[in-house]
């Protein structure tokens, strides 16, 4: 069995990214209004951690999920079922240089599955009460279309951020 030592630099890097993710996720509770918009950016640090090392991205997700559960439990379903999987899939796709279309479609599948789970299993109206009362067959095209646009936008944004960061620091 190989002994993989985690360097102190990696430990600090992932803990800072997890803290930033947790802070962004709970910002809606700290700053109602602008914090709601900031909470969507919790996808970015997870994607950065997953880009650096997929295991680090998973660790970042778990730690920030626990932080969210402790500080703002109401935000955990959206984080754990939509934002975190999208960040993980996008970061891992960029890490392994997966084709752009495959990474976007994987992100689309992750977000769509999360939306369906939130709506039909947890009973929370993710996009209003009309889609919650409708069947999965009616809601699926809407959720998939939204997820495709959302995943496409996030993939391009994360790739641009990573390209700019790699100019200044070694990731």
Short mmCIF file of C-alpha atoms in Angstrom, two decimals:
data_model
loop_
_atom_site.label_atom_id
_atom_site.label_comp_id
_atom_site.label_asym_id
_atom_site.label_seq_id
_atom_site.Cartn_x
_atom_site.Cartn_y
_atom_site.Cartn_z
CA UNK A 1 0.00 0.00 0.00
CA UNK A 2 1.32 3.40 -0.96
CA UNK A 3 1.63 6.02 1.70
CA UNK A 4 0.48 9.31 0.25
CA UNK A 5 1.51 12.16 2.46
CA UNK A 6 -0.60 15.26 2.28
CA UNK A 7 1.56 18.31 2.40
CA UNK A 8 0.79 21.15 4.77
CA UNK A 9 0.31 23.40 1.75
CA UNK A 10 -2.43 21.14 0.39
CA UNK A 11 -4.10 20.91 3.78
CA UNK A 12 -4.15 24.69 4.13
CA UNK A 13 -5.30 25.13 0.54
CA UNK A 14 -8.30 22.81 0.89
CA UNK A 15 -9.27 24.11 4.31
CA UNK A 16 -9.25 27.69 3.02
CA UNK A 17 -11.33 26.72 0.00
CA UNK A 18 -13.77 24.81 2.25
CA UNK A 19 -14.03 27.81 4.58
CA UNK A 20 -14.65 30.14 1.65
CA UNK A 21 -17.29 27.75 0.31
CA UNK A 22 -19.02 27.58 3.68
CA UNK A 23 -18.90 31.36 4.08
CA UNK A 24 -20.37 31.92 0.63
CA UNK A 25 -23.08 29.33 1.25
CA UNK A 26 -24.21 30.85 4.54
CA UNK A 27 -23.92 34.45 3.32
CA UNK A 28 -27.67 34.46 2.68
CA UNK A 29 -28.22 34.17 6.43
CA UNK A 30 -25.65 36.85 7.20
CA UNK A 31 -26.70 39.34 4.49
CA UNK A 32 -30.28 38.70 3.36
CA UNK A 33 -30.58 39.95 -0.20
CA UNK A 34 -27.04 40.28 -1.54
CA UNK A 35 -26.08 37.15 0.37
CA UNK A 36 -28.56 35.12 -1.67
CA UNK A 37 -26.61 36.00 -4.82
CA UNK A 38 -23.28 35.34 -3.12
CA UNK A 39 -24.39 31.88 -2.02
CA UNK A 40 -24.50 30.72 -5.65
CA UNK A 41 -20.76 31.35 -5.90
CA UNK A 42 -20.05 28.53 -3.44
CA UNK A 43 -19.67 26.38 -6.56
CA UNK A 44 -16.42 28.13 -7.50
CA UNK A 45 -14.15 27.11 -4.57
CA UNK A 46 -15.32 23.50 -4.85
CA UNK A 47 -14.50 23.50 -8.56
CA UNK A 48 -11.07 24.99 -7.83
CA UNK A 49 -10.37 22.33 -5.21
CA UNK A 50 -11.55 19.56 -7.54
CA UNK A 51 -9.42 21.00 -10.35
CA UNK A 52 -6.33 20.88 -8.15
CA UNK A 53 -7.09 17.37 -6.89
CA UNK A 54 -10.44 15.53 -7.16
CA UNK A 55 -10.02 14.06 -3.66
CA UNK A 56 -9.41 17.58 -2.34
CA UNK A 57 -12.60 18.73 -4.05
CA UNK A 58 -14.54 15.97 -2.36
CA UNK A 59 -13.00 16.85 1.01
CA UNK A 60 -13.84 20.51 0.44
CA UNK A 61 -17.43 19.54 -0.34
CA UNK A 62 -17.82 17.42 2.79
CA UNK A 63 -16.28 20.03 5.09
CA UNK A 64 -18.31 22.90 3.66
CA UNK A 65 -21.44 20.74 3.79
CA UNK A 66 -20.89 20.23 7.51
CA UNK A 67 -20.30 23.95 7.97
CA UNK A 68 -23.53 24.70 6.14
CA UNK A 69 -25.42 22.14 8.20
CA UNK A 70 -24.22 23.70 11.44
CA UNK A 71 -24.68 27.36 10.49
CA UNK A 72 -27.59 27.38 8.02
CA UNK A 73 -29.27 23.98 7.64
CA UNK A 74 -31.96 25.30 5.30
CA UNK A 75 -29.32 25.93 2.62
CA UNK A 76 -27.93 22.40 2.71
CA UNK A 77 -30.28 20.73 0.18
CA UNK A 78 -29.55 23.25 -2.59
CA UNK A 79 -25.85 23.14 -1.81
CA UNK A 80 -25.51 19.37 -1.51
CA UNK A 81 -27.75 18.50 -4.45
CA UNK A 82 -26.98 21.24 -7.00
CA UNK A 83 -24.06 23.55 -6.32
CA UNK A 84 -21.55 21.08 -4.91
CA UNK A 85 -22.08 18.36 -7.55
CA UNK A 86 -21.80 20.95 -10.31
CA UNK A 87 -18.54 22.26 -8.85
CA UNK A 88 -17.16 18.75 -8.41
CA UNK A 89 -18.08 17.61 -11.91
CA UNK A 90 -16.74 20.76 -13.54
CA UNK A 91 -13.51 20.77 -11.54
CA UNK A 92 -12.87 17.08 -12.15
CA UNK A 93 -13.64 17.53 -15.85
CA UNK A 94 -11.10 20.33 -16.08
CA UNK A 95 -8.57 18.36 -14.02
CA UNK A 96 -8.69 15.38 -16.35
CA UNK A 97 -9.07 17.55 -19.50
CA UNK A 98 -12.40 15.98 -20.39
CA UNK A 99 -14.05 17.34 -23.52
CA UNK A 100 -15.97 20.52 -22.89
CA UNK A 101 -19.28 19.08 -24.06
CA UNK A 102 -18.92 15.99 -21.84
CA UNK A 103 -18.15 18.10 -18.76
CA UNK A 104 -21.11 20.39 -19.45
CA UNK A 105 -23.46 17.44 -19.99
CA UNK A 106 -22.23 15.79 -16.78
CA UNK A 107 -22.89 19.04 -14.92
CA UNK A 108 -26.31 19.23 -16.54
CA UNK A 109 -27.13 15.72 -15.38
CA UNK A 110 -25.97 16.48 -11.84
CA UNK A 111 -28.01 19.68 -11.54
CA UNK A 112 -31.10 18.12 -13.16
CA UNK A 113 -30.97 15.15 -10.78
CA UNK A 114 -30.60 17.54 -7.85
CA UNK A 115 -33.56 19.65 -8.96
CA UNK A 116 -35.74 16.59 -9.42
CA UNK A 117 -34.76 15.28 -5.98
CA UNK A 118 -35.46 18.64 -4.32
CA UNK A 119 -38.82 18.98 -6.03
CA UNK A 120 -40.24 15.46 -6.00
CA UNK A 121 -38.58 13.80 -3.02
CA UNK A 122 -38.10 16.69 -0.57
CA UNK A 123 -41.23 18.50 -1.76
CA UNK A 124 -39.59 21.91 -2.05
CA UNK A 125 -40.78 23.92 -5.07
CA UNK A 126 -37.45 24.67 -6.74
CA UNK A 127 -39.06 26.65 -9.57
CA UNK A 128 -42.45 27.50 -8.19
CA UNK A 129 -45.55 25.57 -7.39
CA UNK A 130 -46.57 24.94 -11.00
CA UNK A 131 -43.69 22.57 -11.64
CA UNK A 132 -44.03 20.98 -8.20
CA UNK A 133 -47.62 19.97 -8.94
CA UNK A 134 -46.79 18.74 -12.43
CA UNK A 135 -45.45 15.32 -13.30
CA UNK A 136 -41.79 14.53 -13.82
CA UNK A 137 -42.40 14.22 -17.56
CA UNK A 138 -43.58 17.83 -17.71
CA UNK A 139 -40.88 19.22 -15.42
CA UNK A 140 -37.91 17.27 -16.82
CA UNK A 141 -37.48 19.28 -20.07
CA UNK A 142 -37.66 22.55 -18.14
CA UNK A 143 -35.17 21.38 -15.51
CA UNK A 144 -32.84 19.92 -18.13
CA UNK A 145 -32.91 23.12 -20.21
CA UNK A 146 -32.21 25.28 -17.20
CA UNK A 147 -29.46 22.91 -16.04
CA UNK A 148 -27.81 22.94 -19.46
CA UNK A 149 -27.63 26.74 -19.55
CA UNK A 150 -26.54 26.89 -15.90
CA UNK A 151 -23.84 24.25 -16.37
CA UNK A 152 -22.62 25.89 -19.59
CA UNK A 153 -22.30 29.27 -17.87
CA UNK A 154 -20.53 27.82 -14.84
CA UNK A 155 -18.13 25.75 -16.93
CA UNK A 156 -17.05 28.80 -18.92
CA UNK A 157 -16.78 30.97 -15.82
CA UNK A 158 -14.74 28.40 -13.89
CA UNK A 159 -12.44 27.79 -16.84
CA UNK A 160 -11.83 31.52 -17.19
CA UNK A 161 -11.09 31.88 -13.46
CA UNK A 162 -8.69 28.92 -13.53
CA UNK A 163 -6.89 30.30 -16.59
CA UNK A 164 -6.42 33.65 -14.88
CA UNK A 165 -5.34 32.14 -11.58
CA UNK A 166 -2.75 29.90 -13.22
CA UNK A 167 -1.03 32.98 -14.61
CA UNK A 168 -0.28 34.21 -11.11
CA UNK A 169 -0.09 31.14 -8.88
CA UNK A 170 0.67 27.47 -9.29
CA UNK A 171 -2.48 25.42 -8.75
#
